[in-house]
Coordinates of C-alpha atoms and ligand atoms in Angstrom, one line a residue:
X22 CA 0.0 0.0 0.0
X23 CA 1.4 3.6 -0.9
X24 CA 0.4 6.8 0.8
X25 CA -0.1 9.0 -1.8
X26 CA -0.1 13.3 -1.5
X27 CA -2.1 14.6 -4.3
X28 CA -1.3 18.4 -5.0
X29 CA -4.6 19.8 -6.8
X30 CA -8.1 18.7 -7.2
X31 CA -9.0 19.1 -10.8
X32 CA -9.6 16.7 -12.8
X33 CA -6.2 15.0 -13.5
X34 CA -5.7 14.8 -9.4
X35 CA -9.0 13.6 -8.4
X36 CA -9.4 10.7 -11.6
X37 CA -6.0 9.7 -9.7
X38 CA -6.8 9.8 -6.2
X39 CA -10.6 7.6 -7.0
X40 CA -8.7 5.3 -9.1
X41 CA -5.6 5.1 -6.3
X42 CA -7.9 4.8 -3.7
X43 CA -9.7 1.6 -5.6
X44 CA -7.2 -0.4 -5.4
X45 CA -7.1 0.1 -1.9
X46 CA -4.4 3.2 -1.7
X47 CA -4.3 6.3 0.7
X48 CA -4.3 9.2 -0.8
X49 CA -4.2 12.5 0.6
X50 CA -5.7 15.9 -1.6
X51 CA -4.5 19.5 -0.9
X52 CA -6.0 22.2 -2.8
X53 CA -5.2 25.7 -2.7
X54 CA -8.9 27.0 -4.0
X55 CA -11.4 26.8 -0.8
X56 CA -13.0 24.1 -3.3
X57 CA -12.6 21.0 -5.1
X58 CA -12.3 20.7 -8.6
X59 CA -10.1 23.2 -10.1
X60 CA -11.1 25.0 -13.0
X61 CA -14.3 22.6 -13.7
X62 CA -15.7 23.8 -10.6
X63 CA -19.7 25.1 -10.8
X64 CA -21.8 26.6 -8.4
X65 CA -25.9 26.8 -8.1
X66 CA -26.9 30.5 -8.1
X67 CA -30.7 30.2 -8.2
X68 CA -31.3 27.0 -9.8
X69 CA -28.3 27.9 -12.7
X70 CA -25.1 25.9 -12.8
X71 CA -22.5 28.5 -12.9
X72 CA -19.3 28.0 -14.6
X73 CA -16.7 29.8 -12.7
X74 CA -13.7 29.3 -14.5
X75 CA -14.8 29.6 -18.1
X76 CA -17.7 27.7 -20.4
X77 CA -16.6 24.0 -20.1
X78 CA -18.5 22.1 -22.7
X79 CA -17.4 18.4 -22.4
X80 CA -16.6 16.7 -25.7
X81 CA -14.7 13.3 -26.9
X82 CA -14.5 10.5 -29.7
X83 CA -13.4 8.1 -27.3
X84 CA -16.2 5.9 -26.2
X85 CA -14.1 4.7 -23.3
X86 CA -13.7 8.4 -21.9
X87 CA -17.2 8.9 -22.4
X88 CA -18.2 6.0 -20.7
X89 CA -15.7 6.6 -17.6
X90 CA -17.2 9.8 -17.1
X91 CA -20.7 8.7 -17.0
X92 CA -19.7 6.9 -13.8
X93 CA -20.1 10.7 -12.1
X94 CA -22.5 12.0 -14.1
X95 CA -25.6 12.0 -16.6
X96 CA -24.7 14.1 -19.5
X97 CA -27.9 16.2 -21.3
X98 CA -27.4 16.4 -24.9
X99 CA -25.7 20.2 -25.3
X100 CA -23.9 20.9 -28.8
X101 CA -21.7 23.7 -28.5
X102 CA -22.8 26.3 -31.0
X103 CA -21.5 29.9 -30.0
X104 CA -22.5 32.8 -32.4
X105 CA -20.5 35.7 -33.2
X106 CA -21.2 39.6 -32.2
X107 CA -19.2 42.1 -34.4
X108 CA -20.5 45.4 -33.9
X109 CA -24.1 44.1 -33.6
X110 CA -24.0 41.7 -36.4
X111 CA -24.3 37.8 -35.6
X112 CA -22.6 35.3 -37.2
X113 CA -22.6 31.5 -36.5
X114 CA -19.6 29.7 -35.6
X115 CA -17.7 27.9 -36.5
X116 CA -17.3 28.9 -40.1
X117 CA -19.8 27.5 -42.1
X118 CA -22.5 27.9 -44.7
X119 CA -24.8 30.1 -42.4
X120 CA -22.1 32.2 -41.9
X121 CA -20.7 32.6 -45.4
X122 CA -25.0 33.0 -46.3
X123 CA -24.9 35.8 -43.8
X124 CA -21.5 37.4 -45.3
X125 CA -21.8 37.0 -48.6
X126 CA -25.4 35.6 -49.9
X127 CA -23.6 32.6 -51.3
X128 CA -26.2 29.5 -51.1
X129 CA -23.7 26.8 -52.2
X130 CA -20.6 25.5 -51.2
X131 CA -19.0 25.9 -54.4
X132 CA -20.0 29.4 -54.6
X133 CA -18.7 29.9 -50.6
X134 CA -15.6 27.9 -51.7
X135 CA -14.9 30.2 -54.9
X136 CA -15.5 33.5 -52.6
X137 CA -12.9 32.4 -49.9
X138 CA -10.5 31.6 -53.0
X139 CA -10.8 34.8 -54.6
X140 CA -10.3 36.6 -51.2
X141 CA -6.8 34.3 -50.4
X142 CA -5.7 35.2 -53.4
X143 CA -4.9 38.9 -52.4
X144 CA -1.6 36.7 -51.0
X145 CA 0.0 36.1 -54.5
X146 CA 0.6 32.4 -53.2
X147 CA 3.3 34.2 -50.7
X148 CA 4.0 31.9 -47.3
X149 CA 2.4 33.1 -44.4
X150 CA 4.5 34.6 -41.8
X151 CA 2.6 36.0 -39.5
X152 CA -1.0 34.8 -37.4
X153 CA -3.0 37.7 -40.2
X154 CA -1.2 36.1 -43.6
X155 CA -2.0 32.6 -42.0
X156 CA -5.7 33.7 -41.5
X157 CA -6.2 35.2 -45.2
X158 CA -4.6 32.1 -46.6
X159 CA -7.2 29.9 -44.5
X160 CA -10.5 32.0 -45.0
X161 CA -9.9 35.0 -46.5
X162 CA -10.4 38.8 -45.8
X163 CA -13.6 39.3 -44.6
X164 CA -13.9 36.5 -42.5
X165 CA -10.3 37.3 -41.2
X166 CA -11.2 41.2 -40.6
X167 CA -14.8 40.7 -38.6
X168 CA -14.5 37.0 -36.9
X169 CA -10.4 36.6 -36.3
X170 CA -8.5 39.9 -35.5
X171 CA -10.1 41.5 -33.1
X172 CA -10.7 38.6 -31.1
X173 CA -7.1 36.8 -31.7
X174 CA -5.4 40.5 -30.6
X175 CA -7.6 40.8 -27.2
X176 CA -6.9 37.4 -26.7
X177 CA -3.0 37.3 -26.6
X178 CA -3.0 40.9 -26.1
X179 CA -0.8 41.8 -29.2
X180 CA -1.0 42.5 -33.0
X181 CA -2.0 39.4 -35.3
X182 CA 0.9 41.1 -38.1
X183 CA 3.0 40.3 -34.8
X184 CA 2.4 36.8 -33.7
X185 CA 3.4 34.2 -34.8
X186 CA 1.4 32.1 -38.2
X187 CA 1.4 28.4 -36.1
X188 CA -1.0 29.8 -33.4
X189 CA -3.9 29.0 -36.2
X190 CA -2.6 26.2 -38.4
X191 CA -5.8 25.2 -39.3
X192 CA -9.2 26.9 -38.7
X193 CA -12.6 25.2 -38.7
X194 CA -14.5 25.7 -41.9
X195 CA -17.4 23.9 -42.8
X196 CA -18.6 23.6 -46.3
X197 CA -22.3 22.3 -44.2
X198 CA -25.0 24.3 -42.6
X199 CA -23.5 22.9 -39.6
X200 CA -23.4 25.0 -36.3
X201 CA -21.9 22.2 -34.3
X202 CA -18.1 23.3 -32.9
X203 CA -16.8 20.3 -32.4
X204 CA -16.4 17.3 -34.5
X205 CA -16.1 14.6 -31.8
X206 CA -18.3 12.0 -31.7
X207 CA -19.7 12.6 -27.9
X208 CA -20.6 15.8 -26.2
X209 CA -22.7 17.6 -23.5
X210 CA -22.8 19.3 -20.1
X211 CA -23.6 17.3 -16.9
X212 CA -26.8 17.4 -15.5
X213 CA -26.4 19.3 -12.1
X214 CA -22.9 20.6 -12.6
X215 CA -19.4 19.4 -12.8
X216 CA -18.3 19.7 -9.3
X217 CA -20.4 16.5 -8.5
X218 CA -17.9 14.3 -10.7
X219 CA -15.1 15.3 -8.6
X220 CA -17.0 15.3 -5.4
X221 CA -17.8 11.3 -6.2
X222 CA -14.5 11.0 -7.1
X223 CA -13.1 11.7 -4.0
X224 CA -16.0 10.2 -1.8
X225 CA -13.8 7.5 -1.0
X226 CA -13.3 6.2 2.8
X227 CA -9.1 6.5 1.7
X228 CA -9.0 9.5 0.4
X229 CA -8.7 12.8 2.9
X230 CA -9.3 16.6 1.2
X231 CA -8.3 19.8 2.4
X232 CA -8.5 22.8 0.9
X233 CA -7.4 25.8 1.3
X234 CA -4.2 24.7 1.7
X235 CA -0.5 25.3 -0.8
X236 CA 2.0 23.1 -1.1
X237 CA 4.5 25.5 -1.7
X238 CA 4.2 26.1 2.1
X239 CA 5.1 23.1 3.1
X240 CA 7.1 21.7 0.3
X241 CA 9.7 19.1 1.6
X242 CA 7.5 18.0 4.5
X243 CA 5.1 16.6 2.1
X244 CA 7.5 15.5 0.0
X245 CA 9.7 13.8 2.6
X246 CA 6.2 12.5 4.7
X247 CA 4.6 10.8 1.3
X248 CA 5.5 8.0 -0.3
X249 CA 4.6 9.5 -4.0
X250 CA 3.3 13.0 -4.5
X251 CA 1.4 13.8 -7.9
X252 CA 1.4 17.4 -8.4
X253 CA -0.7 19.4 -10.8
X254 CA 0.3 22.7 -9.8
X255 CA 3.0 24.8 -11.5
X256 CA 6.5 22.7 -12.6
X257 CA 8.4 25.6 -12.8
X258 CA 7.1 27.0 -9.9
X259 CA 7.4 23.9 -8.5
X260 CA 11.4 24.4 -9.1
X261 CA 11.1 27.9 -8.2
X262 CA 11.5 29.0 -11.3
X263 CA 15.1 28.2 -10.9
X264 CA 15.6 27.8 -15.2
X265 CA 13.3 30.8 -15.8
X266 CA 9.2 31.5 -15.9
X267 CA 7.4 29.5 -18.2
X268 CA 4.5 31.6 -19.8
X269 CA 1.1 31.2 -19.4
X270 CA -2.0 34.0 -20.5
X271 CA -4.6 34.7 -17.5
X272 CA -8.6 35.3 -17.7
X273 CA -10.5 37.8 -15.4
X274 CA -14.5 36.7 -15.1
X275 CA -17.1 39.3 -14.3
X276 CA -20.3 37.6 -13.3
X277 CA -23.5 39.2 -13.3
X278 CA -26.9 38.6 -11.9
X279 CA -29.6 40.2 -13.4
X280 CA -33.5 40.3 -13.1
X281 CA -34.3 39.2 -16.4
X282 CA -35.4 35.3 -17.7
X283 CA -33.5 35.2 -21.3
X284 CA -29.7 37.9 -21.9
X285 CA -28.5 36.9 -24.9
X286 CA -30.7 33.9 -26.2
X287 CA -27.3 31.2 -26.5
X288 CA -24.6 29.7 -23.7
X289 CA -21.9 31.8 -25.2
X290 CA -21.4 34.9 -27.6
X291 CA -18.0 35.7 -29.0
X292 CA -17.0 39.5 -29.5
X293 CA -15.1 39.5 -32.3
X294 CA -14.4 43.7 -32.4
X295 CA -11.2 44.5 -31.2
X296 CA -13.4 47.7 -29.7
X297 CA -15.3 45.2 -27.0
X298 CA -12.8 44.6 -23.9
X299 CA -14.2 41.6 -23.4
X300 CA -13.9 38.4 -25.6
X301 CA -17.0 36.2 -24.3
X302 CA -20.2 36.8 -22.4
X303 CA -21.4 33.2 -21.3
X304 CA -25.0 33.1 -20.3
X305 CA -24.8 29.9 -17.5
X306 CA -28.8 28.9 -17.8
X307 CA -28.3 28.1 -21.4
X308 CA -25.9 25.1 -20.6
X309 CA -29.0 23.9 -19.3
X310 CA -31.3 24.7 -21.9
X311 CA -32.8 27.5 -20.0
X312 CA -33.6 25.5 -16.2
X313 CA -33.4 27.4 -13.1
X314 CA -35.2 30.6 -11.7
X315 CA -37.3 32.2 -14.6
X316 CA -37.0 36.0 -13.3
X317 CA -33.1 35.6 -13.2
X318 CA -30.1 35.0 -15.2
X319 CA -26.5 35.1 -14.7
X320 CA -23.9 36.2 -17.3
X321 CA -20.2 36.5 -17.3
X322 CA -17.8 38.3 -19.0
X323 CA -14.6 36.8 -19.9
X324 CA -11.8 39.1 -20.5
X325 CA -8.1 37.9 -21.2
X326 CA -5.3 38.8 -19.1
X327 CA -1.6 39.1 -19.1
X328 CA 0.0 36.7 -16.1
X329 CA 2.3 37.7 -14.3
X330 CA 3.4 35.3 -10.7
X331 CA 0.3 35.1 -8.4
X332 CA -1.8 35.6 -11.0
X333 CA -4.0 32.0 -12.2
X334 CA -2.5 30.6 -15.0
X335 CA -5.6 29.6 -17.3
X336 CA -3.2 29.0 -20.4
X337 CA 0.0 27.8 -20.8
X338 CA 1.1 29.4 -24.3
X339 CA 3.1 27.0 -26.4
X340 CA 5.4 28.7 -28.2
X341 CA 8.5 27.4 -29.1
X342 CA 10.9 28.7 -26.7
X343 CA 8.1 27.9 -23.6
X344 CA 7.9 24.0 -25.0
X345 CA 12.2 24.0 -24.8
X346 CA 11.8 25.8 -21.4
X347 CA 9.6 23.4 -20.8
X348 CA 11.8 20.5 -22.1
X349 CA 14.4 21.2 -19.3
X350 CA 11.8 21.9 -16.7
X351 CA 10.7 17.7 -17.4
X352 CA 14.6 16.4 -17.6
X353 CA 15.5 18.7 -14.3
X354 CA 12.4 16.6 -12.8
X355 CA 13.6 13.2 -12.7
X356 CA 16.1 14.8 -9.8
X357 CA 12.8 14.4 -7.8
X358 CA 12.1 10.7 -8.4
X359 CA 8.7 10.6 -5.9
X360 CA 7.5 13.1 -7.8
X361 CA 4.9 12.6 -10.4
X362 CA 4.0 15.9 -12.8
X363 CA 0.6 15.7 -14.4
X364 CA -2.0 17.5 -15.7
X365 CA -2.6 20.9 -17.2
X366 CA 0.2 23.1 -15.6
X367 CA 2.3 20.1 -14.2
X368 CA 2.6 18.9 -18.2
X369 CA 2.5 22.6 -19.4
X370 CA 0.0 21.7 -22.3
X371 CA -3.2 22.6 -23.2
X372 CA -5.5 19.3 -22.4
X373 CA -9.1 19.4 -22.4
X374 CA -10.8 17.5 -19.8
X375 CA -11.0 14.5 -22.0
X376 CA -7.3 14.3 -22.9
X377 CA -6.8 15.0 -18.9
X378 CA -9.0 12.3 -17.8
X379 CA -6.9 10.1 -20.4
X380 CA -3.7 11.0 -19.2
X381 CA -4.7 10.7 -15.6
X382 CA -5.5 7.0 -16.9
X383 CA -2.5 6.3 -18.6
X384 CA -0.7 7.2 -15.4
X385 CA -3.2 4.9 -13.1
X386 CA -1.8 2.3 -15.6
X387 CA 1.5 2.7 -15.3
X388 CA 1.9 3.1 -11.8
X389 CA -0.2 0.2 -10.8
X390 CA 1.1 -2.3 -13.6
X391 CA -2.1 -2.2 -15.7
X392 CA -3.5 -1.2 -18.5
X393 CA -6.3 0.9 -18.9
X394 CA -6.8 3.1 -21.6
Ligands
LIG429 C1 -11.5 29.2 -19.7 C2 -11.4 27.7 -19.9 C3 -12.3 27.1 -20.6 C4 -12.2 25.7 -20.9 N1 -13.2 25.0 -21.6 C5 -13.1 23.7 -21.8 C6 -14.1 23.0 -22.5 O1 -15.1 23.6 -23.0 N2 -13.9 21.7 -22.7 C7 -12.9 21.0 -22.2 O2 -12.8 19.8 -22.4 N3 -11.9 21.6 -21.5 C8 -12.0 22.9 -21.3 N4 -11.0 23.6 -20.5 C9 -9.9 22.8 -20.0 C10 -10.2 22.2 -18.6 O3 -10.4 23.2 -17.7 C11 -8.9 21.3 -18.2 O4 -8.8 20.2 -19.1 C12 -9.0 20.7 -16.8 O5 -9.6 21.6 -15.9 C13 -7.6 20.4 -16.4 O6 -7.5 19.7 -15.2 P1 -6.2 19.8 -14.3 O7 -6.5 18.9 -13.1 O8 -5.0 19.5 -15.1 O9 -6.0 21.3 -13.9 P2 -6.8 22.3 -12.9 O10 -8.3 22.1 -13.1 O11 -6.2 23.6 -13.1 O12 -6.5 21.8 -11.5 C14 -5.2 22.0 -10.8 C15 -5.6 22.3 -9.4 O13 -4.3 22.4 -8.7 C16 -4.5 23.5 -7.7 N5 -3.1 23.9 -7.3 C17 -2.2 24.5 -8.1 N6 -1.1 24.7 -7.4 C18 -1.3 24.3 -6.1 C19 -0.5 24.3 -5.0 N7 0.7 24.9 -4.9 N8 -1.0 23.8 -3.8 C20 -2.3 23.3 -3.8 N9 -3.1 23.2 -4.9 C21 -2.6 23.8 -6.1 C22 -5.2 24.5 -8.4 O14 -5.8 25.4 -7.5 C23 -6.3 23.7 -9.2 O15 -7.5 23.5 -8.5 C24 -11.1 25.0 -20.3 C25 -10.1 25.6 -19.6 C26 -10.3 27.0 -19.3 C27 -9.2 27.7 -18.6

């Protein structure tokens, strides 16, 4: 039997700790949030699941994912399908033939495709070499100036002629009158919340939480008093950023309540002006197809951040000098052979909670001598 210290209860943690504490392990969560659950965490206000880190819309191909998380959960049948405000006009994402009918009056995909050719063409066949040439060469102009720049330049706070053509190597268009964002096989939103899959997660007899508590404060106790310690926190701040800061962007939420049954008619609208300091207003009731108190609503605004130390680290941003920082970050980790990095900041890469509940798996597998996934 090992005594395990778990450093984070999101997703990646806590699909550890129930699957530890299964085959009969103690395992031992610290959080540093006054809650479970990390950024997955939602909150009833009024009847309305509230998303407090950001719209999480859970989506797979992998039918044994999808099963595993119905374990925790029953799933309604959400399809994400945000629409597009730019300067008052909508516009259905992702790119498809609603939105090139809207744009341009073209009924056919022939006549979408020839418009979004004509418009690339302003490139002279040139290679892209910046995020706005990438763009043109993918969709063209007027899709580029209304639904990509303004949005791309709030969201990493600089000039698309300035960053770098890989951050958009492909982008979703759809030749179909399909508003469906994602093309995975599975999606939806649990019924009642998210926080409930982590809470039955870590229902377990072996496993102890406590949150409101950092590592960092405590660092080599833990690691000297535990036989293992999986940490999802931070790995370079979990080396005091001894080789340098990795980078990551940061999100600041605004959350509304207001007396009103219906905001903005969907779950999440995209402002795609650069004018708009805001990139996202998500409207929780809609995840939910509308349930909860009918005289009340609750909205949040998302706007994008700069991070700097202290601040939460919602993205890492892999670039190619963060992935080599990275790199060295992962070798100058096997000096700390009990420790085990996972998840979305341990890893330093952007999983959704799919890939996280995978790589959670493939980690239960390898540490107990099975295999799983
Ligand atoms: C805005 C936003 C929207 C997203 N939308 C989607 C979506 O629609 N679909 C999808 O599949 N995925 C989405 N994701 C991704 C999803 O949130 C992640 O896949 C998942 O939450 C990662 O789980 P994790 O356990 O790796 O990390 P986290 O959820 O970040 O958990 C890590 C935990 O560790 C804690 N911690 C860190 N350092 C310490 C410390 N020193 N001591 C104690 N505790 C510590 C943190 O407080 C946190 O609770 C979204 C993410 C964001 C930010």
């Amino acid at each position: 039997m090992t005594n395990y210290l778990v450093v984070g209860s999101g997703l990646f943690g806590s699909t550890f700790a129930y699957e530890a504490a299964k085959r009969g392990h103690h395992v031992k969560v610290i959080e540093r949030r006054d809650h479970i659950a990390g950024n997955i965490y939602t909150k009833e206000v009024d009847g309305i699941q509230v998303h407090e880190y950001g719209a999480h819309i859970f989506h797979t191909s992998n039918k044994k994912i999808w099963d595993y998380v119905h374990q925790f959960a029953e799933f309604n049948r959400y399809t994400n399908s945000p629409i597009a405000n730019y300067k008052g006009e909508i516009y259905n994402m992702p790119f498809n033939m609603n939105t090139f009918n809207k744009l341009w009056g073209v009924v056919t995909p022939e006549e979408a495709q020839a418009k979004i050719d004509e418009q690339k063409a302003i490139l002279n066949g040139k290679k892209p070499e910046n995020l706005e040439e990438q763009a043109i060469s993918l969709i063209g102009t007027d899709i580029y100036e209304k639904l990509v720049k303004g949005y791309t330049e709030k969201q990493w706070g600089q000039k698309a002629t300035d960053l770098p053509a890989f951050i958009i190597r492909r982008l979703p268009v759809r030749l179909t009158y399909d508003n469906n964002y994602f093309n995975d096989t599975y999606q939806g939103i649990p019924i009642g919340g998210y926080t409930q899959i982590v809470e039955k997660m870590l229902a377990s007899d072996l496993i102890e939480v406590e949150t409101g508590v950092d590592f960092f404060d405590h660092k080599q106790e833990y690691i000297d008093q535990y036989d293992k310690v999986i940490f999802t926190g931070m790995i370079d701040q979990f080396f005091d950023y001894q080789l340098g800061e990795l980078e990551y962007r940061s999100l600041r939420f605004e959350t509304e309540e207001l007396d009103e049954d219906n905001h903005q008619g969907n779950a999440v609208v995209n402002y795609t002006d650069a004018e708009t300091p805001y990139t996202r207003i998500i409207e929780h009731k809609h995840f939910e197809f509308g349930q909860g108190n009918k005289h009340k609503t609750i909205i949040t605004k998302e706007y994008p951040a700069k991070w700097s130390r202290g601040d939460e680290p919602y993205y890492p941003v892999n670039n190619k000098q963060n992935n080599h920082l990275y790199t060295k970050y992962n070798e100058l980790a096997k000096s700390e052979p009990k420790v085990i990095f996972g998840g979305r900041l341990g890893q330093y890469r952007y999983y959704d909670m799919h890939q996280v509940i995978q790589a959670s798996l493939q980690l239960v597998g390898q540490e107990f001598g099975e295999k799983i996934i």
